[in-house]
């Protein structure tokens, strides 16, 4: 790997000047003659990335997606409100962090200047105790970023710093993948922070908010995932913790343009088409069975969520080998989560941020004021003199009374933004889902890699092991490109260059301290 110099803005790719390059597989520019056929199962970020690269190189691609539209967990669909308005509902807010180099590279296919993304000025946090935190003024250059967070955060006092266990914190200083999983995947995020004697207030206000972004209780989340996140956003990258959001609903801003891009490269996009079984054929190729029959392909990318991957593999007894199949069968799904969207008859206070992470407010994990940044919501709010709010509740107990959770989330919204108590809800939507990957303590080795035992079958998704410091949406995009690269390399066709934050700690001094602590 080599280091890449970042470019300026004005439409050009912007990356940390020390971002690491993963070179593309070398080969022909594209297929000549009869190109292979590839089935890509799953139309989320990972599947779109894989299908895009394969089709751009000339492969004949069929993309299978069981839902009505592309986007996976970022899909959107129309819904009609009580006032007669037709609006877009979705699975909710997602932050497009600046470290998402490969996801942004995918989006640049249809939006070279990334004009569809708008930056939010801060990532504010609020605890029910009254503590507030912000990342707007935190320096972005490591290690000043971590030092600045400690210095500026109200959750770190001198007494807290004296109490901390610096030796236990050493794994934070030099995060390497996959070594970080070898070291601390057997420890929960909560236990790791307890070992450090991380200040209780900071634990709840900052790191609990971040860990729950994995849709999991930090007591069950692998410490390796939490530490990797610390590396990505604090000590491994100078991009910081500020982020962008699409300025229109996901279909309009992202998936409809990418759908057209895929079709312009000959991709056969089959929505509302569930894959039931995959059957490897003697000698060469695979049959992919859907409700409409079977299609034969030369290769396959499985770009499904954890549950979907388990179902397809379980229904395909000849796929892979016994060890691979048993590890996939053990993959877990995170607990249910709620996305509530409220259309109110009046605006919230002018000073309310577009996004607020919360802790200590019952089930409520964050609040978004969509009309601060999404065009469709802003137009509705301007027309009605109202506002559009979105509430998220993660890691809800599977046996919880869902109606009670919805009411409780709104009750806590009234505590956070008191002006909403007198607002009338013109309409509301509540989406309950339980299809996010779980990264449990000790679960890393069960997660599939990009390559499967069959060289014609690759795997992509945000649960996939990539051996790169990527997470969440960026892991999905990166794994999709890696899955395509693996197939293209076998055919002697050039793949795509990828980027990540550095694969080790940036500071030689901090790396040295971490090395001393490991002996």
mmCIF file of N, CA and C in Angstrom, residues 184-269:
data_model
loop_
_atom_site.group_PDB
_atom_site.id
_atom_site.type_symbol
_atom_site.label_atom_id
_atom_site.label_comp_id
_atom_site.label_asym_id
_atom_site.label_seq_id
_atom_site.Cartn_x
_atom_site.Cartn_y
_atom_site.Cartn_z
ATOM 1 N N UNK A 184 -8.778 -7.987 20.782
ATOM 2 C CA UNK A 184 -9.854 -7.591 21.694
ATOM 3 C C UNK A 184 -11.252 -7.925 21.180
ATOM 4 N N UNK A 185 -11.379 -8.796 20.189
ATOM 5 C CA UNK A 185 -12.721 -9.178 19.750
ATOM 6 C C UNK A 185 -13.457 -9.963 20.833
ATOM 7 N N UNK A 186 -12.720 -10.532 21.780
ATOM 8 C CA UNK A 186 -13.324 -11.333 22.848
ATOM 9 C C UNK A 186 -13.820 -10.476 24.013
ATOM 10 N N UNK A 187 -13.710 -9.153 23.879
ATOM 11 C CA UNK A 187 -14.095 -8.221 24.942
ATOM 12 C C UNK A 187 -15.251 -7.363 24.435
ATOM 13 N N UNK A 188 -16.204 -7.042 25.303
ATOM 14 C CA UNK A 188 -17.303 -6.165 24.893
ATOM 15 C C UNK A 188 -16.847 -4.707 24.930
ATOM 16 N N UNK A 189 -17.548 -3.861 24.184
ATOM 17 C CA UNK A 189 -17.234 -2.431 24.169
ATOM 18 C C UNK A 189 -17.343 -1.846 25.572
ATOM 19 N N UNK A 190 -18.368 -2.241 26.317
ATOM 20 C CA UNK A 190 -18.543 -1.734 27.688
ATOM 21 C C UNK A 190 -17.392 -2.159 28.581
ATOM 22 N N UNK A 191 -17.002 -3.430 28.522
ATOM 23 C CA UNK A 191 -15.912 -3.912 29.379
ATOM 24 C C UNK A 191 -14.594 -3.245 29.019
ATOM 25 N N UNK A 192 -14.382 -2.990 27.739
ATOM 26 C CA UNK A 192 -13.140 -2.324 27.326
ATOM 27 C C UNK A 192 -13.067 -0.916 27.917
ATOM 28 N N UNK A 193 -14.161 -0.163 27.834
ATOM 29 C CA UNK A 193 -14.165 1.186 28.389
ATOM 30 C C UNK A 193 -14.042 1.147 29.915
ATOM 31 N N UNK A 194 -14.604 0.119 30.542
ATOM 32 C CA UNK A 194 -14.453 -0.024 31.988
ATOM 33 C C UNK A 194 -12.998 -0.273 32.367
ATOM 34 N N UNK A 195 -12.293 -1.071 31.564
ATOM 35 C CA UNK A 195 -10.875 -1.335 31.832
ATOM 36 C C UNK A 195 -10.063 -0.040 31.775
ATOM 37 N N UNK A 196 -10.406 0.806 30.794
ATOM 38 C CA UNK A 196 -9.693 2.078 30.662
ATOM 39 C C UNK A 196 -10.038 3.019 31.808
ATOM 40 N N UNK A 197 -11.145 2.738 32.472
ATOM 41 C CA UNK A 197 -11.743 3.648 33.456
ATOM 42 C C UNK A 197 -12.125 4.961 32.769
ATOM 43 N N UNK A 198 -12.738 4.764 31.597
ATOM 44 C CA UNK A 198 -13.234 5.890 30.817
ATOM 45 C C UNK A 198 -14.281 6.632 31.635
ATOM 46 N N UNK A 199 -14.252 7.961 31.678
ATOM 47 C CA UNK A 199 -15.217 8.701 32.492
ATOM 48 C C UNK A 199 -16.646 8.281 32.189
ATOM 49 N N UNK A 200 -17.414 8.070 33.228
ATOM 50 C CA UNK A 200 -18.786 7.578 33.059
ATOM 51 C C UNK A 200 -19.611 8.502 32.160
ATOM 52 N N UNK A 201 -19.455 9.803 32.361
ATOM 53 C CA UNK A 201 -20.253 10.744 31.567
ATOM 54 C C UNK A 201 -19.887 10.662 30.095
ATOM 55 N N UNK A 202 -18.586 10.592 29.792
ATOM 56 C CA UNK A 202 -18.148 10.483 28.402
ATOM 57 C C UNK A 202 -18.575 9.155 27.803
ATOM 58 N N UNK A 203 -18.536 8.123 28.631
ATOM 59 C CA UNK A 203 -18.975 6.798 28.194
ATOM 60 C C UNK A 203 -20.408 6.864 27.680
ATOM 61 N N UNK A 204 -21.290 7.470 28.463
ATOM 62 C CA UNK A 204 -22.698 7.522 28.093
ATOM 63 C C UNK A 204 -22.972 8.542 26.992
ATOM 64 N N UNK A 205 -22.305 9.683 27.058
ATOM 65 C CA UNK A 205 -22.638 10.754 26.116
ATOM 66 C C UNK A 205 -22.048 10.513 24.739
ATOM 67 N N UNK A 206 -20.794 10.066 24.689
ATOM 68 C CA UNK A 206 -20.134 9.943 23.395
ATOM 69 C C UNK A 206 -20.086 8.502 22.900
ATOM 70 N N UNK A 207 -19.399 7.640 23.613
ATOM 71 C CA UNK A 207 -19.138 6.323 23.054
ATOM 72 C C UNK A 207 -20.378 5.444 23.025
ATOM 73 N N UNK A 208 -21.311 5.641 23.928
ATOM 74 C CA UNK A 208 -22.550 4.869 23.826
ATOM 75 C C UNK A 208 -23.342 5.289 22.605
ATOM 76 N N UNK A 209 -23.350 6.596 22.308
ATOM 77 C CA UNK A 209 -24.025 7.064 21.098
ATOM 78 C C UNK A 209 -23.388 6.438 19.869
ATOM 79 N N UNK A 210 -22.046 6.412 19.824
ATOM 80 C CA UNK A 210 -21.362 5.853 18.665
ATOM 81 C C UNK A 210 -21.593 4.347 18.557
ATOM 82 N N UNK A 211 -21.470 3.632 19.672
ATOM 83 C CA UNK A 211 -21.611 2.182 19.618
ATOM 84 C C UNK A 211 -23.026 1.793 19.226
ATOM 85 N N UNK A 212 -24.019 2.550 19.656
ATOM 86 C CA UNK A 212 -25.388 2.222 19.292
ATOM 87 C C UNK A 212 -25.678 2.537 17.829
ATOM 88 N N UNK A 213 -24.766 3.270 17.173
ATOM 89 C CA UNK A 213 -24.927 3.451 15.735
ATOM 90 C C UNK A 213 -24.730 2.132 14.993
ATOM 91 N N UNK A 214 -24.186 1.119 15.686
ATOM 92 C CA UNK A 214 -24.114 -0.230 15.139
ATOM 93 C C UNK A 214 -25.396 -1.004 15.435
ATOM 94 N N UNK A 215 -26.425 -0.310 15.943
ATOM 95 C CA UNK A 215 -27.724 -0.912 16.248
ATOM 96 C C UNK A 215 -27.616 -1.980 17.333
ATOM 97 N N UNK A 216 -26.652 -1.811 18.221
ATOM 98 C CA UNK A 216 -26.408 -2.829 19.240
ATOM 99 C C UNK A 216 -26.194 -2.195 20.600
ATOM 100 N N UNK A 217 -26.503 -2.962 21.623
ATOM 101 C CA UNK A 217 -26.174 -2.577 22.987
ATOM 102 C C UNK A 217 -24.663 -2.697 23.156
ATOM 103 N N UNK A 218 -23.980 -1.666 23.683
ATOM 104 C CA UNK A 218 -22.507 -1.743 23.821
ATOM 105 C C UNK A 218 -22.049 -2.878 24.720
ATOM 106 N N UNK A 219 -22.925 -3.435 25.541
ATOM 107 C CA UNK A 219 -22.540 -4.580 26.375
ATOM 108 C C UNK A 219 -22.395 -5.852 25.546
ATOM 109 N N UNK A 220 -22.951 -5.856 24.348
ATOM 110 C CA UNK A 220 -22.860 -7.024 23.466
ATOM 111 C C UNK A 220 -21.984 -6.780 22.247
ATOM 112 N N UNK A 221 -21.619 -5.530 22.000
ATOM 113 C CA UNK A 221 -20.820 -5.183 20.823
ATOM 114 C C UNK A 221 -19.354 -5.501 21.063
ATOM 115 N N UNK A 222 -18.699 -6.064 20.056
ATOM 116 C CA UNK A 222 -17.261 -6.334 20.144
ATOM 117 C C UNK A 222 -16.477 -5.043 20.349
ATOM 118 N N UNK A 223 -15.549 -5.070 21.308
ATOM 119 C CA UNK A 223 -14.693 -3.908 21.539
ATOM 120 C C UNK A 223 -13.858 -3.591 20.310
ATOM 121 N N UNK A 224 -13.550 -4.604 19.503
ATOM 122 C CA UNK A 224 -12.736 -4.361 18.309
ATOM 123 C C UNK A 224 -13.448 -3.415 17.351
ATOM 124 N N UNK A 225 -14.770 -3.537 17.217
ATOM 125 C CA UNK A 225 -15.511 -2.628 16.341
ATOM 126 C C UNK A 225 -15.484 -1.208 16.885
ATOM 127 N N UNK A 226 -15.614 -1.067 18.209
ATOM 128 C CA UNK A 226 -15.575 0.265 18.811
ATOM 129 C C UNK A 226 -14.201 0.899 18.628
ATOM 130 N N UNK A 227 -13.144 0.130 18.855
ATOM 131 C CA UNK A 227 -11.781 0.653 18.730
ATOM 132 C C UNK A 227 -11.477 0.980 17.269
ATOM 133 N N UNK A 228 -11.954 0.154 16.348
ATOM 134 C CA UNK A 228 -11.767 0.454 14.927
ATOM 135 C C UNK A 228 -12.427 1.785 14.586
ATOM 136 N N UNK A 229 -13.605 2.014 15.133
ATOM 137 C CA UNK A 229 -14.294 3.273 14.890
ATOM 138 C C UNK A 229 -13.489 4.449 15.438
ATOM 139 N N UNK A 230 -12.896 4.267 16.612
ATOM 140 C CA UNK A 230 -12.050 5.312 17.198
ATOM 141 C C UNK A 230 -10.887 5.637 16.257
ATOM 142 N N UNK A 231 -10.313 4.595 15.663
ATOM 143 C CA UNK A 231 -9.216 4.795 14.718
ATOM 144 C C UNK A 231 -9.703 5.554 13.481
ATOM 145 N N UNK A 232 -10.830 5.130 12.920
ATOM 146 C CA UNK A 232 -11.325 5.735 11.687
ATOM 147 C C UNK A 232 -11.602 7.219 11.869
ATOM 148 N N UNK A 233 -12.192 7.590 13.010
ATOM 149 C CA UNK A 233 -12.682 8.961 13.167
ATOM 150 C C UNK A 233 -11.768 9.870 13.981
ATOM 151 N N UNK A 234 -10.885 9.288 14.800
ATOM 152 C CA UNK A 234 -10.066 10.134 15.671
ATOM 153 C C UNK A 234 -8.571 10.027 15.381
ATOM 154 N N UNK A 235 -7.979 8.860 15.575
ATOM 155 C CA UNK A 235 -6.523 8.752 15.516
ATOM 156 C C UNK A 235 -5.996 8.229 14.186
ATOM 157 N N UNK A 236 -6.871 7.786 13.285
ATOM 158 C CA UNK A 236 -6.398 7.285 12.006
ATOM 159 C C UNK A 236 -6.684 8.205 10.843
ATOM 160 N N UNK A 237 -7.542 9.186 11.048
ATOM 161 C CA UNK A 237 -7.981 10.005 9.933
ATOM 162 C C UNK A 237 -8.068 11.465 10.339
ATOM 163 N N UNK A 238 -7.785 12.341 9.401
ATOM 164 C CA UNK A 238 -7.918 13.775 9.666
ATOM 165 C C UNK A 238 -9.231 14.326 9.110
ATOM 166 N N UNK A 239 -10.179 13.424 8.786
ATOM 167 C CA UNK A 239 -11.467 13.874 8.265
ATOM 168 C C UNK A 239 -12.433 14.272 9.378
ATOM 169 N N UNK A 240 -12.157 13.826 10.600
ATOM 170 C CA UNK A 240 -12.985 14.216 11.729
ATOM 171 C C UNK A 240 -14.320 13.499 11.779
ATOM 172 N N UNK A 241 -15.233 14.027 12.593
ATOM 173 C CA UNK A 241 -16.524 13.397 12.818
ATOM 174 C C UNK A 241 -17.677 14.229 12.257
ATOM 175 N N UNK A 242 -17.393 15.135 11.354
ATOM 176 C CA UNK A 242 -18.465 15.847 10.685
ATOM 177 C C UNK A 242 -18.838 15.085 9.419
ATOM 178 N N UNK A 243 -20.047 15.297 8.948
ATOM 179 C CA UNK A 243 -20.540 14.452 7.871
ATOM 180 C C UNK A 243 -21.485 15.221 6.962
ATOM 181 N N UNK A 244 -21.817 14.558 5.853
ATOM 182 C CA UNK A 244 -22.753 15.094 4.876
ATOM 183 C C UNK A 244 -24.014 14.242 4.873
ATOM 184 N N UNK A 245 -25.074 14.800 4.307
ATOM 185 C CA UNK A 245 -26.336 14.075 4.143
ATOM 186 C C UNK A 245 -26.891 14.400 2.759
ATOM 187 N N UNK A 246 -27.651 13.483 2.155
ATOM 188 C CA UNK A 246 -28.267 13.791 0.863
ATOM 189 C C UNK A 246 -29.285 14.916 0.999
ATOM 190 N N UNK A 247 -29.319 15.802 0.019
ATOM 191 C CA UNK A 247 -30.210 16.956 0.109
ATOM 192 C C UNK A 247 -31.591 16.684 -0.457
ATOM 193 N N UNK A 248 -31.839 15.458 -0.909
ATOM 194 C CA UNK A 248 -33.167 14.997 -1.313
ATOM 195 C C UNK A 248 -33.312 13.556 -0.818
ATOM 196 N N UNK A 249 -34.514 12.985 -0.835
ATOM 197 C CA UNK A 249 -34.677 11.596 -0.396
ATOM 198 C C UNK A 249 -33.739 10.655 -1.140
ATOM 199 N N UNK A 250 -33.407 9.542 -0.514
ATOM 200 C CA UNK A 250 -32.418 8.622 -1.069
ATOM 201 C C UNK A 250 -32.695 8.220 -2.522
ATOM 202 N N UNK A 251 -33.934 7.844 -2.889
ATOM 203 C CA UNK A 251 -34.144 7.458 -4.295
ATOM 204 C C UNK A 251 -33.795 8.577 -5.269
ATOM 205 N N UNK A 252 -34.241 9.786 -4.962
ATOM 206 C CA UNK A 252 -34.000 10.917 -5.863
ATOM 207 C C UNK A 252 -32.519 11.251 -5.957
ATOM 208 N N UNK A 253 -31.856 11.330 -4.809
ATOM 209 C CA UNK A 253 -30.464 11.783 -4.777
ATOM 210 C C UNK A 253 -29.481 10.706 -5.212
ATOM 211 N N UNK A 254 -29.771 9.442 -4.901
ATOM 212 C CA UNK A 254 -28.767 8.397 -5.065
ATOM 213 C C UNK A 254 -29.194 7.271 -5.994
ATOM 214 N N UNK A 255 -30.293 6.589 -5.647
ATOM 215 C CA UNK A 255 -30.547 5.284 -6.272
ATOM 216 C C UNK A 255 -31.149 5.387 -7.661
ATOM 217 N N UNK A 256 -32.029 6.344 -7.888
ATOM 218 C CA UNK A 256 -32.566 6.474 -9.248
ATOM 219 C C UNK A 256 -31.459 6.794 -10.258
ATOM 220 N N UNK A 257 -30.545 7.744 -9.961
ATOM 221 C CA UNK A 257 -29.443 7.980 -10.908
ATOM 222 C C UNK A 257 -28.537 6.755 -11.088
ATOM 223 N N UNK A 258 -28.248 6.031 -9.992
ATOM 224 C CA UNK A 258 -27.397 4.847 -10.120
ATOM 225 C C UNK A 258 -28.121 3.732 -10.865
ATOM 226 N N UNK A 259 -29.432 3.622 -10.670
ATOM 227 C CA UNK A 259 -30.218 2.646 -11.438
ATOM 228 C C UNK A 259 -30.065 2.931 -12.936
ATOM 229 N N UNK A 260 -30.194 4.193 -13.314
ATOM 230 C CA UNK A 260 -30.037 4.550 -14.735
ATOM 231 C C UNK A 260 -28.621 4.279 -15.218
ATOM 232 N N UNK A 261 -27.637 4.538 -14.351
ATOM 233 C CA UNK A 261 -26.242 4.283 -14.720
ATOM 234 C C UNK A 261 -26.019 2.792 -14.971
ATOM 235 N N UNK A 262 -26.567 1.957 -14.117
ATOM 236 C CA UNK A 262 -26.436 0.516 -14.299
ATOM 237 C C UNK A 262 -27.053 0.077 -15.624
ATOM 238 N N UNK A 263 -28.267 0.544 -15.885
ATOM 239 C CA UNK A 263 -28.936 0.128 -17.116
ATOM 240 C C UNK A 263 -28.211 0.647 -18.351
ATOM 241 N N UNK A 264 -27.572 1.821 -18.225
ATOM 242 C CA UNK A 264 -26.818 2.344 -19.373
ATOM 243 C C UNK A 264 -25.610 1.484 -19.695
ATOM 244 N N UNK A 265 -25.172 0.670 -18.719
ATOM 245 C CA UNK A 265 -24.055 -0.252 -18.944
ATOM 246 C C UNK A 265 -24.547 -1.685 -19.150
ATOM 247 N N UNK A 266 -25.821 -1.810 -19.469
ATOM 248 C CA UNK A 266 -26.349 -3.112 -19.840
ATOM 249 C C UNK A 266 -26.788 -3.998 -18.695
ATOM 250 N N UNK A 267 -26.817 -3.486 -17.463
ATOM 251 C CA UNK A 267 -27.233 -4.310 -16.332
ATOM 252 C C UNK A 267 -28.735 -4.558 -16.408
ATOM 253 N N UNK A 268 -29.105 -5.803 -16.213
ATOM 254 C CA UNK A 268 -30.521 -6.168 -16.111
ATOM 255 C C UNK A 268 -30.902 -6.078 -14.640
ATOM 256 N N UNK A 269 -31.657 -5.045 -14.287
ATOM 257 C CA UNK A 269 -32.039 -4.815 -12.891
ATOM 258 C C UNK A 269 -33.407 -5.440 -12.655
#
